[in-house]
CSV table of C-alpha atoms and ligand atoms in Angstrom, one decimal:
chain,number,residue,atom,x,y,z
A,10,MET,CA,0.1,0.0,-0.1
A,11,THR,CA,3.1,2.6,0.7
A,12,ASP,CA,4.7,1.2,-1.9
A,13,GLN,CA,2.1,2.4,-4.3
A,14,SER,CA,1.4,5.5,-2.6
A,15,ILE,CA,5.4,6.0,-3.1
A,16,ALA,CA,5.1,4.9,-6.5
A,17,ALA,CA,1.9,7.3,-7.5
A,18,TYR,CA,3.4,10.4,-5.9
A,19,LEU,CA,6.4,9.8,-8.2
A,20,SER,CA,4.5,9.5,-11.1
A,21,THR,CA,2.8,12.4,-10.2
A,22,HIS,CA,5.6,14.3,-9.3
A,23,ARG,CA,8.0,13.5,-12.3
A,24,GLN,CA,7.7,16.4,-14.0
A,25,ARG,CA,8.5,19.0,-11.4
A,26,HIS,CA,11.5,17.0,-10.1
A,27,LEU,CA,12.8,17.3,-13.9
A,28,GLU,CA,12.0,21.2,-13.3
A,29,GLU,CA,13.5,21.1,-10.3
A,30,VAL,CA,17.2,19.7,-11.7
A,31,CYS,CA,17.0,21.7,-14.3
A,32,ASP,CA,16.8,24.8,-12.5
A,33,TRP,CA,20.1,23.7,-10.0
A,34,LEU,CA,21.9,22.6,-13.5
A,35,ARG,CA,21.3,26.3,-14.6
A,36,ILE,CA,23.5,27.4,-11.8
A,37,PRO,CA,27.1,27.4,-13.4
A,38,SER,CA,28.8,26.1,-10.0
A,39,VAL,CA,32.3,25.8,-11.9
A,40,SER,CA,34.2,24.9,-8.6
A,41,THR,CA,37.5,25.6,-9.8
A,42,GLN,CA,37.2,28.9,-11.7
A,43,PRO,CA,37.0,32.2,-9.2
A,44,GLN,CA,34.7,34.0,-11.4
A,45,HIS,CA,31.9,31.1,-10.9
A,46,SER,CA,32.4,31.8,-6.7
A,47,GLY,CA,28.9,33.9,-6.7
A,48,ASP,CA,26.7,31.0,-8.4
A,49,ILE,CA,28.5,28.6,-6.2
A,50,GLN,CA,27.3,30.0,-3.3
A,51,LYS,CA,23.4,30.2,-5.4
A,52,ALA,CA,23.9,26.6,-6.0
A,53,ALA,CA,24.5,25.7,-2.1
A,54,ASP,CA,21.8,28.0,-1.1
A,55,TRP,CA,19.3,26.2,-4.1
A,56,LEU,CA,19.8,22.6,-2.2
A,57,ALA,CA,19.6,23.7,1.2
A,58,GLU,CA,15.8,25.1,0.2
A,59,LYS,CA,15.2,22.3,-1.5
A,60,LEU,CA,16.4,20.1,1.1
A,61,SER,CA,14.0,21.8,3.6
A,62,ALA,CA,11.7,22.2,1.0
A,63,ALA,CA,11.6,18.4,1.2
A,64,GLY,CA,11.5,17.7,5.2
A,65,LEU,CA,14.9,17.6,5.9
A,66,GLU,CA,15.7,19.7,9.4
A,67,ASN,CA,18.9,21.4,10.9
A,68,VAL,CA,19.3,22.4,6.8
A,69,GLU,CA,22.9,24.7,7.0
A,70,VAL,CA,24.9,26.1,4.4
A,71,VAL,CA,28.3,25.9,6.2
A,72,PRO,CA,30.8,28.4,5.6
A,73,THR,CA,34.7,26.8,4.6
A,74,ASP,CA,37.9,28.1,3.7
A,75,GLY,CA,36.8,27.2,0.8
A,76,HIS,CA,33.6,26.8,-1.1
A,77,PRO,CA,30.8,25.7,1.3
A,78,LEU,CA,28.6,22.8,2.3
A,79,VAL,CA,25.1,22.1,2.7
A,80,TYR,CA,24.5,19.7,5.4
A,81,ALA,CA,20.7,18.7,7.0
A,82,ASP,CA,19.0,16.0,8.7
A,83,TRP,CA,16.5,14.0,9.1
A,84,LEU,CA,16.5,11.9,13.1
A,85,HIS,CA,13.3,10.7,13.7
A,86,ALA,CA,13.4,7.3,12.7
A,87,GLY,CA,14.6,6.0,16.0
A,88,SER,CA,17.9,4.3,17.4
A,89,ASP,CA,16.9,1.1,16.1
A,90,ALA,CA,16.7,2.4,11.9
A,91,ALA,CA,20.1,3.1,10.3
A,92,THR,CA,21.7,6.4,9.5
A,93,VAL,CA,22.6,7.0,6.2
A,94,LEU,CA,25.1,9.2,5.4
A,95,VAL,CA,24.0,11.0,1.8
A,96,TYR,CA,27.3,12.7,0.3
A,97,GLY,CA,27.6,14.2,-2.7
A,98,HIS,CA,28.6,17.8,-4.9
A,99,TYR,CA,27.2,20.7,-5.9
A,100,ASP,CA,30.0,21.7,-8.1
A,101,VAL,CA,31.2,21.3,-11.6
A,102,GLN,CA,33.8,20.3,-14.5
A,103,PRO,CA,34.3,24.2,-16.7
A,104,VAL,CA,32.4,23.7,-19.6
A,105,ASP,CA,35.3,24.5,-22.4
A,106,PRO,CA,35.6,24.2,-25.0
A,107,VAL,CA,31.7,25.3,-25.3
A,108,ALA,CA,31.8,25.1,-28.9
A,109,LEU,CA,31.5,21.6,-28.9
A,110,TRP,CA,28.6,21.6,-26.7
A,111,GLU,CA,25.0,21.1,-28.8
A,112,THR,CA,23.3,23.1,-26.6
A,113,PRO,CA,24.8,25.3,-24.1
A,114,PRO,CA,26.1,24.1,-20.7
A,115,PHE,CA,23.7,25.4,-18.5
A,116,GLU,CA,20.8,25.6,-20.5
A,117,PRO,CA,19.2,21.9,-19.2
A,118,THR,CA,17.2,20.2,-22.7
A,119,VAL,CA,15.7,17.3,-23.0
A,120,ARG,CA,17.0,15.2,-25.9
A,121,GLY,CA,15.7,12.3,-26.5
A,122,GLU,CA,15.9,10.0,-23.5
A,123,SER,CA,18.6,12.3,-22.0
A,124,LEU,CA,19.1,15.6,-20.3
A,125,PHE,CA,22.1,17.8,-21.4
A,126,ALA,CA,23.5,19.8,-18.8
A,127,ARG,CA,27.0,20.3,-17.1
A,128,GLY,CA,26.4,18.6,-13.5
A,129,ALA,CA,23.9,16.3,-14.8
A,130,SER,CA,25.0,13.3,-14.0
A,131,ASP,CA,28.2,14.6,-12.0
A,132,ASP,CA,26.7,15.2,-9.6
A,133,LYS,CA,24.0,17.4,-9.4
A,134,GLY,CA,21.5,15.0,-11.2
A,135,GLN,CA,22.4,11.9,-9.0
A,136,THR,CA,22.6,13.9,-5.7
A,137,TYR,CA,19.3,15.4,-6.5
A,138,ILE,CA,18.0,11.9,-6.9
A,139,HIS,CA,18.2,11.4,-3.4
A,140,VAL,CA,16.7,14.5,-2.3
A,141,ALA,CA,13.3,13.5,-4.4
A,142,ALA,CA,13.5,9.8,-2.5
A,143,VAL,CA,13.2,11.6,0.7
A,144,GLU,CA,10.9,14.2,-0.2
A,145,ALA,CA,8.4,11.6,-1.8
A,146,LEU,CA,9.0,9.5,1.7
A,147,LEU,CA,8.1,11.7,3.7
A,148,ALA,CA,5.2,13.5,1.8
A,149,THR,CA,3.7,10.3,1.4
A,150,THR,CA,4.4,8.3,4.6
A,151,GLY,CA,4.8,11.2,7.4
A,152,THR,CA,8.1,9.4,8.1
A,153,LEU,CA,11.3,8.3,6.8
A,154,PRO,CA,12.5,4.3,7.2
A,155,VAL,CA,15.9,5.2,8.3
A,156,ASN,CA,18.1,8.8,9.6
A,157,VAL,CA,19.1,10.7,6.8
A,158,LYS,CA,21.8,13.0,7.1
A,159,PHE,CA,23.0,15.1,3.7
A,160,LEU,CA,26.4,16.4,3.4
A,161,VAL,CA,26.8,17.8,0.2
A,162,GLU,CA,30.3,19.9,-0.8
A,163,GLY,CA,30.6,22.7,-3.5
A,164,GLU,CA,34.7,21.7,-4.3
A,165,GLU,CA,34.4,17.5,-4.9
A,166,GLU,CA,36.0,18.3,-8.6
A,167,ASP,CA,38.7,20.7,-6.6
A,168,GLY,CA,40.1,17.5,-4.4
A,169,SER,CA,37.4,17.9,-1.3
A,170,GLN,CA,40.0,19.8,0.9
A,171,ALA,CA,37.2,21.5,3.0
A,172,VAL,CA,34.8,18.8,4.0
A,173,MET,CA,38.0,16.3,4.2
A,174,ARG,CA,38.6,19.0,7.2
A,175,TYR,CA,35.0,19.3,8.6
A,176,VAL,CA,34.9,15.3,8.3
A,177,ALA,CA,37.7,14.9,10.6
A,178,GLU,CA,36.3,18.3,12.9
A,179,ASN,CA,32.7,16.9,13.1
A,180,PRO,CA,32.5,12.9,13.6
A,181,ALA,CA,29.9,13.1,16.2
A,182,LYS,CA,27.7,15.4,13.9
A,183,LEU,CA,28.3,13.2,10.7
A,184,ALA,CA,27.7,9.8,12.9
A,185,ALA,CA,26.4,7.3,10.4
A,186,ASP,CA,26.0,3.8,9.8
A,187,LEU,CA,26.9,4.0,6.4
A,188,CYS,CA,27.7,6.5,3.6
A,189,LEU,CA,25.4,6.3,0.2
A,190,ILE,CA,27.2,7.9,-2.8
A,191,SER,CA,25.9,8.5,-6.1
A,192,ASP,CA,28.3,10.1,-8.2
A,193,GLY,CA,29.3,7.5,-11.1
A,194,PRO,CA,28.1,5.0,-14.0
A,195,ILE,CA,26.9,1.7,-14.3
A,196,LEU,CA,27.6,-0.3,-16.8
A,197,ALA,CA,24.4,0.0,-19.0
A,198,PRO,CA,20.5,0.9,-18.2
A,199,ASP,CA,19.8,-2.8,-17.7
A,200,LYS,CA,23.4,-3.5,-16.0
A,201,PRO,CA,23.3,-1.9,-12.9
A,202,LYS,CA,27.1,-1.8,-11.4
A,203,ILE,CA,27.9,-1.7,-7.6
A,204,VAL,CA,31.4,-0.1,-6.8
A,205,TYR,CA,33.3,-1.3,-4.0
A,206,GLY,CA,36.4,0.8,-5.1
A,207,LEU,CA,37.9,3.9,-6.3
A,208,ARG,CA,41.7,5.2,-7.1
A,209,GLY,CA,43.2,7.7,-5.4
A,210,ILE,CA,44.8,10.7,-6.8
A,211,TRP,CA,48.0,12.6,-6.9
A,212,ALA,CA,47.6,16.0,-9.1
A,213,GLY,CA,50.6,18.6,-9.0
A,214,GLU,CA,52.7,20.8,-11.4
A,215,VAL,CA,55.5,20.4,-12.8
A,216,THR,CA,57.6,23.3,-13.8
A,217,VAL,CA,61.1,23.4,-15.7
A,218,THR,CA,63.0,26.9,-15.8
A,219,GLY,CA,65.8,27.9,-18.2
A,220,PRO,CA,66.8,30.8,-19.1
A,221,GLY,CA,65.9,33.9,-16.8
A,222,ARG,CA,63.7,35.5,-19.6
A,223,ASP,CA,62.6,34.9,-22.6
A,224,LEU,CA,65.0,34.7,-25.3
A,225,HIS,CA,64.7,35.6,-29.3
A,226,SER,CA,65.1,31.9,-30.8
A,227,GLY,CA,67.5,32.6,-33.6
A,228,MET,CA,69.6,34.9,-31.4
A,229,TYR,CA,70.0,32.2,-28.8
A,230,GLY,CA,68.4,29.1,-30.7
A,231,GLY,CA,71.0,26.2,-31.0
A,232,ALA,CA,73.3,27.1,-28.0
A,233,VAL,CA,70.4,27.2,-25.1
A,234,HIS,CA,67.9,24.1,-24.2
A,235,ASN,CA,64.9,25.2,-24.7
A,236,PRO,CA,62.4,24.3,-21.5
A,237,ASN,CA,59.5,23.4,-23.8
A,238,GLN,CA,61.9,20.7,-24.9
A,239,ALA,CA,63.7,19.4,-21.7
A,240,LEU,CA,60.1,19.6,-20.5
A,241,ALA,CA,59.2,17.2,-23.2
A,242,GLU,CA,62.0,14.5,-22.4
A,243,LEU,CA,61.8,14.4,-19.2
A,244,LEU,CA,57.7,13.7,-19.4
A,245,ALA,CA,58.8,11.1,-21.9
A,246,ALA,CA,61.0,9.1,-19.6
A,247,LEU,CA,58.3,9.0,-16.8
A,248,HIS,CA,56.6,5.9,-18.5
A,249,ASN,CA,58.3,3.1,-19.5
A,250,PRO,CA,57.7,1.5,-23.5
A,251,ASP,CA,56.2,-0.9,-21.9
A,252,GLY,CA,53.6,1.2,-20.2
A,253,SER,CA,54.4,1.0,-16.6
A,254,ILE,CA,55.6,4.0,-15.1
A,255,ALA,CA,59.5,4.5,-14.6
A,256,VAL,CA,59.3,6.6,-11.2
A,257,PRO,CA,61.7,4.7,-8.9
A,258,GLY,CA,59.5,2.9,-5.8
A,259,PHE,CA,56.3,4.5,-7.6
A,260,TYR,CA,54.8,0.3,-7.4
A,261,ASP,CA,56.5,-0.3,-3.7
A,262,ASP,CA,53.5,-0.1,-2.3
A,263,VAL,CA,50.6,-1.7,-4.9
A,264,ARG,CA,49.3,-3.9,-3.6
A,265,PRO,CA,48.8,-7.2,-5.6
A,266,LEU,CA,45.7,-8.2,-7.0
A,267,ASP,CA,44.6,-11.7,-6.1
A,268,ALA,CA,43.1,-14.6,-8.4
A,269,ALA,CA,40.0,-14.7,-7.1
A,270,GLU,CA,39.6,-10.8,-8.0
A,271,ARG,CA,41.2,-11.2,-11.4
A,272,GLU,CA,38.5,-14.1,-11.5
A,273,ALA,CA,35.8,-12.2,-10.3
A,274,LEU,CA,36.7,-9.2,-12.7
A,275,ALA,CA,37.1,-11.1,-15.8
A,276,LYS,CA,33.7,-11.7,-15.2
A,277,VAL,CA,32.3,-7.8,-15.4
A,278,PRO,CA,31.2,-7.6,-19.1
A,279,TYR,CA,33.3,-4.9,-20.2
A,280,GLY,CA,36.2,-5.2,-21.7
A,281,GLU,CA,38.7,-3.5,-25.4
A,282,ALA,CA,35.7,-3.3,-27.2
A,283,GLU,CA,33.5,-1.1,-25.2
A,284,LEU,CA,36.9,0.6,-24.2
A,285,LEU,CA,37.3,1.4,-28.2
A,286,ALA,CA,33.4,2.3,-28.9
A,287,GLU,CA,33.1,4.4,-26.3
A,288,SER,CA,36.8,6.6,-26.4
A,289,GLY,CA,36.9,6.5,-29.8
A,290,VAL,CA,40.5,5.5,-29.9
A,291,PRO,CA,41.5,3.0,-32.6
A,292,VAL,CA,43.5,0.8,-30.3
A,293,ALA,CA,43.8,0.5,-26.5
A,294,TRP,CA,47.2,1.4,-24.5
A,295,GLY,CA,48.8,0.1,-21.3
A,296,GLU,CA,49.6,-2.7,-19.2
A,297,ALA,CA,49.7,-5.5,-21.7
A,298,GLU,CA,49.4,-8.4,-18.8
A,299,TYR,CA,46.2,-6.6,-17.4
A,300,THR,CA,42.6,-6.6,-18.9
A,301,VAL,CA,41.2,-3.0,-19.3
A,302,THR,CA,38.7,-3.3,-16.6
A,303,GLU,CA,41.9,-3.9,-14.1
A,304,ARG,CA,43.8,-1.2,-15.6
A,305,ILE,CA,41.3,0.9,-15.2
A,306,GLY,CA,40.0,0.0,-11.6
A,307,ALA,CA,43.1,-1.4,-10.2
A,308,ARG,CA,46.1,-0.5,-11.5
A,309,PRO,CA,47.6,2.6,-11.0
A,310,THR,CA,48.4,5.5,-13.6
A,311,LEU,CA,50.4,8.5,-14.4
A,312,GLU,CA,48.7,10.9,-17.4
A,313,ILE,CA,49.8,14.2,-18.3
A,314,ASN,CA,46.6,16.6,-18.3
A,315,GLY,CA,48.1,19.1,-19.6
A,316,MET,CA,51.8,21.3,-21.1
A,317,TRP,CA,51.9,24.7,-22.3
A,318,GLY,CA,55.1,26.9,-22.5
A,319,GLY,CA,55.9,29.6,-25.1
A,320,PHE,CA,53.9,31.0,-27.8
A,321,ILE,CA,50.1,29.2,-28.2
A,322,ASP,CA,47.6,31.9,-29.5
A,323,ASP,CA,47.1,32.4,-32.5
A,324,GLY,CA,49.6,33.8,-34.8
A,325,PHE,CA,53.3,32.8,-34.5
A,326,LYS,CA,56.6,33.9,-32.0
A,327,THR,CA,60.0,32.9,-32.6
A,328,VAL,CA,60.5,32.1,-29.4
A,329,ILE,CA,62.7,30.0,-26.3
A,330,PRO,CA,60.4,30.9,-23.6
A,331,SER,CA,61.9,30.8,-19.7
A,332,GLU,CA,60.1,28.7,-18.8
A,333,ALA,CA,57.8,24.9,-19.4
A,334,HIS,CA,55.0,23.9,-17.7
A,335,ALA,CA,52.7,20.8,-17.4
A,336,LYS,CA,50.1,19.5,-15.3
A,337,ILE,CA,50.2,15.8,-14.2
A,338,SER,CA,48.3,13.5,-12.0
A,339,CYS,CA,48.5,9.9,-11.1
A,340,ARG,CA,45.8,7.4,-10.1
A,341,LEU,CA,46.3,5.5,-6.9
A,342,VAL,CA,45.5,1.7,-5.9
A,343,PRO,CA,45.5,0.9,-2.3
A,344,ASP,CA,48.1,0.6,-0.8
A,345,GLN,CA,50.3,3.6,-2.6
A,346,LYS,CA,51.0,6.5,-0.1
A,347,SER,CA,49.2,9.5,-2.0
A,348,ASP,CA,50.8,12.1,0.2
A,349,GLU,CA,54.4,10.6,-1.0
A,350,ILE,CA,54.1,10.4,-5.0
A,351,GLY,CA,54.6,13.8,-5.2
A,352,GLY,CA,58.1,13.2,-3.5
A,353,LEU,CA,58.4,10.1,-5.6
A,354,ILE,CA,58.1,12.2,-8.8
A,355,GLU,CA,60.3,15.2,-7.7
A,356,ALA,CA,63.6,13.2,-7.1
A,357,TYR,CA,63.2,11.3,-10.3
A,358,LEU,CA,62.9,14.1,-12.3
A,359,LYS,CA,65.6,15.9,-10.5
A,360,LYS,CA,68.0,13.1,-11.1
A,361,ILE,CA,67.6,13.1,-14.5
A,362,ALA,CA,67.3,16.4,-15.0
A,363,PRO,CA,70.0,17.7,-17.5
A,364,PRO,CA,72.1,20.3,-16.2
A,365,THR,CA,70.6,23.0,-18.6
A,366,VAL,CA,67.0,23.2,-16.8
A,367,GLN,CA,65.7,23.2,-13.4
A,368,VAL,CA,62.8,21.5,-12.0
A,369,SER,CA,60.4,21.7,-9.6
A,370,VAL,CA,57.1,19.7,-8.6
A,371,ARG,CA,54.3,21.2,-6.3
A,372,THR,CA,51.5,19.6,-5.3
A,373,ARG,CA,48.2,20.5,-5.7
A,374,GLN,CA,46.3,18.0,-4.2
A,375,HIS,CA,45.8,14.1,-3.1
A,376,ALA,CA,44.1,11.6,-1.8
A,377,PRO,CA,43.9,7.6,-1.1
A,378,ALA,CA,42.3,5.2,-3.0
A,379,VAL,CA,39.7,3.4,-1.4
A,380,LEU,CA,38.3,-0.6,-0.9
A,381,VAL,CA,34.9,-1.6,0.4
A,382,PRO,CA,34.4,-4.9,1.7
A,383,LEU,CA,32.5,-6.7,-0.3
A,384,GLU,CA,29.2,-9.2,1.2
A,385,THR,CA,27.8,-6.5,3.9
A,386,PRO,CA,24.5,-6.3,5.1
A,387,GLN,CA,24.7,-2.3,3.6
A,388,LEU,CA,25.8,-3.9,0.0
A,389,ALA,CA,22.6,-6.4,0.4
A,390,ALA,CA,20.0,-3.8,0.5
A,391,ALA,CA,22.0,-1.9,-2.8
A,392,VAL,CA,21.4,-4.8,-4.5
A,393,THR,CA,17.8,-5.2,-3.6
A,394,ALA,CA,17.1,-1.7,-4.7
A,395,TYR,CA,19.0,-2.1,-8.8
A,396,GLU,CA,17.1,-5.5,-8.3
A,397,ARG,CA,13.7,-4.2,-8.2
A,398,ALA,CA,14.5,-0.4,-9.7
A,399,PHE,CA,16.5,-1.8,-12.6
A,400,GLY,CA,15.6,-5.0,-13.1
A,401,ALA,CA,18.6,-6.9,-12.9
A,402,THR,CA,21.8,-8.0,-10.6
A,403,PRO,CA,24.3,-5.7,-10.4
A,404,VAL,CA,27.6,-6.4,-11.0
A,405,PHE,CA,30.9,-5.3,-8.8
A,406,ALA,CA,33.4,-4.0,-9.9
A,407,ARG,CA,36.5,-1.4,-9.2
A,408,GLU,CA,35.7,2.1,-10.3
A,409,GLY,CA,38.9,4.4,-12.0
A,410,GLY,CA,37.8,8.0,-11.0
A,411,SER,CA,38.5,9.7,-7.8
A,412,ILE,CA,36.5,11.2,-4.3
A,413,GLY,CA,38.9,13.1,-2.4
A,414,VAL,CA,36.7,13.0,0.5
A,415,ALA,CA,35.6,9.1,0.4
A,416,ILE,CA,38.6,7.7,3.0
A,417,SER,CA,37.5,10.1,5.1
A,418,PHE,CA,34.1,8.8,5.7
A,419,GLN,CA,36.0,5.7,6.5
A,420,THR,CA,38.9,6.9,8.5
A,421,HIS,CA,36.6,9.3,10.8
A,422,LEU,CA,33.5,8.3,10.6
A,423,HIS,CA,34.2,4.4,10.2
A,424,THR,CA,31.4,4.0,8.0
A,425,PRO,CA,30.9,1.2,4.8
A,426,LEU,CA,30.4,3.1,1.5
A,427,ILE,CA,28.0,2.4,-0.3
A,428,PHE,CA,28.3,3.7,-4.3
A,429,LEU,CA,25.6,3.5,-5.5
A,430,GLY,CA,26.0,5.0,-9.3
A,431,PHE,CA,22.9,5.7,-11.7
A,432,GLY,CA,25.2,7.3,-14.8
A,433,LEU,CA,26.0,5.4,-17.6
A,434,PRO,CA,29.4,5.0,-19.5
A,435,ASP,CA,28.7,7.6,-22.1
A,436,ASP,CA,27.3,10.2,-20.1
A,437,ASN,CA,30.7,12.9,-21.1
A,438,LEU,CA,31.6,13.2,-17.4
A,439,HIS,CA,34.0,16.4,-17.4
A,440,ALA,CA,33.0,16.7,-21.5
A,441,PRO,CA,30.7,18.6,-23.9
A,442,ASN,CA,27.3,17.7,-24.3
A,443,GLU,CA,27.5,16.2,-20.5
A,444,LYS,CA,23.6,14.2,-19.8
A,445,ILE,CA,22.1,12.0,-17.5
A,446,HIS,CA,19.9,9.5,-19.2
A,447,LEU,CA,16.4,10.4,-17.9
A,448,PRO,CA,15.1,6.6,-16.8
A,449,ASN,CA,18.2,6.3,-14.8
A,450,PHE,CA,17.7,9.2,-13.2
A,451,TYR,CA,14.0,8.0,-12.5
A,452,ARG,CA,15.0,4.4,-11.7
A,453,GLY,CA,17.4,6.1,-9.0
A,454,ILE,CA,14.9,7.9,-7.3
A,455,GLU,CA,12.9,4.8,-7.0
A,456,ALA,CA,15.9,2.5,-6.1
A,457,SER,CA,17.2,5.2,-3.6
A,458,VAL,CA,13.6,5.0,-1.5
A,459,ILE,CA,14.0,0.9,-1.8
A,460,PHE,CA,17.9,1.7,-0.7
A,461,MET,CA,16.5,3.2,2.5
A,462,GLN,CA,13.4,0.6,3.0
A,463,GLU,CA,15.5,-2.3,2.8
A,464,VAL,CA,19.1,-1.0,4.2
A,465,HIS,CA,19.4,-1.9,8.2
A,466,LYS,CA,22.3,-0.9,10.7
B,526,BES,N1,32.1,12.2,-10.1
B,526,BES,C1,34.0,11.6,-10.3
B,526,BES,C2,34.2,10.4,-9.7
B,526,BES,C3,33.9,9.6,-10.8
B,526,BES,C4,34.5,9.2,-11.8
B,526,BES,C5,33.9,8.0,-10.2
B,526,BES,C6,34.1,7.5,-12.3
B,526,BES,C7,33.5,6.9,-10.7
B,526,BES,C8,33.7,7.0,-12.1
B,526,BES,C9,34.2,12.8,-9.6
B,526,BES,O1,33.8,14.3,-9.9
B,526,BES,C10,35.4,13.0,-10.3
B,526,BES,O2,35.8,13.7,-11.2
B,526,BES,N2,36.7,13.3,-9.4
B,526,BES,C11,37.3,14.2,-9.5
B,526,BES,C12,38.3,14.2,-8.6
B,526,BES,C13,39.4,14.9,-8.5
B,526,BES,C14,39.5,16.2,-9.1
B,526,BES,C15,40.4,15.2,-7.1
B,526,BES,C16,38.4,13.0,-10.2
B,526,BES,O3,38.2,11.4,-10.1
B,526,BES,O4,39.6,13.6,-11.3
B,527,MN,MN1,31.4,13.3,-9.0
B,528,MN,MN1,33.8,14.8,-11.7
């Protein structure tokens, strides 16, 4: 009876839920671009108001050193019921190259079965799913089957520093039996996936300095080592020809995959064919002795995310620049120490740098990998939620992306993490034409309702 009334409520309010998430998506809450700091505040305020309207209490927009956090709770389910901490992020990635968007990134547009907008999948759309679920439960039953706390941050795409500090400093306030995170893809609309591991990250900047000022490349070229060239040589030395990483010590703490896990991962219906189709690359790359699922989820990487130096605007300038720069990031796996990787990279680059230039490495952010023990009762509730809402049993897999604060929930709150993702691999995260598959959005709301009904302490 209750389930029917919730289903009826959700169907009556389908259009409004869509309109509301569109309102949120219209706010360009890009966390890493200072010109959007007003929008960050607006997106936080928008969510706070929505959480109040849904019936949550103690709603707060918490100022931090960085971007504000949004907190809210509803704690009347009694001490026998589980307490669920719902985590999400309202900040989004920059939108460039904006010319490649079919419709503007902050004008949410439905095309076919998808809603296109920056943040549609990562992560406003997936965060809103739980707001709608709690709203539906409270509106139809007047109560919730669990105690709920929401903690939604505004700088996940910039390393989650503020929320990490907040979690470390407020363990009693945030105490929970589990942390529910919807911020990633499943395999396909009919192939749900439960993520039990996320890679960690180290990200930083490499600077190569040569001459004390920019030089005319005719007057000095041939006698001065060009920092762009030196940088390219150094970056090329970070990998071995077989795709492994050449930095000494990089693999020292990597926990090897055991045979049982390799066997389980081999059953995940994702492989080279899917990788090529999704990414548009002609052939895969990387450590040949690992499958692509293993390479993405369970092996560490080093990526060059950007490199610049000298003259890159329109036109042409024959110059030897004084400096050259690269942004690099490593994806890390258990038990690599995210705070030590930068030092290893710096020591290696300094050791191999030619005497013609100076090299420095500046860490921007780091967070270790997380792994969630399988077969906990909370995961069983997630399986049930997917089975009923998506009509299929989820597979278990590790994911290559990172959520900086995930480790803090384990370390400071001692909560199991439940990754209940509703995105798809082709959602274009961080890219033009980001979208969410609307059937997943609506099933996600149902799955969240079911999860809250099924999960116990
Ligand atoms: N939602 C992603 C992380 C993610 C991606 C999880 C794919 C599972 C599958 C998150 O918003 C993200 O992009 N994180 C950044 C963190 C970084 C900026 C510190 C990432 O992974 O690059
Ligand atoms: Mn995200
Ligand atoms: Mn992201």
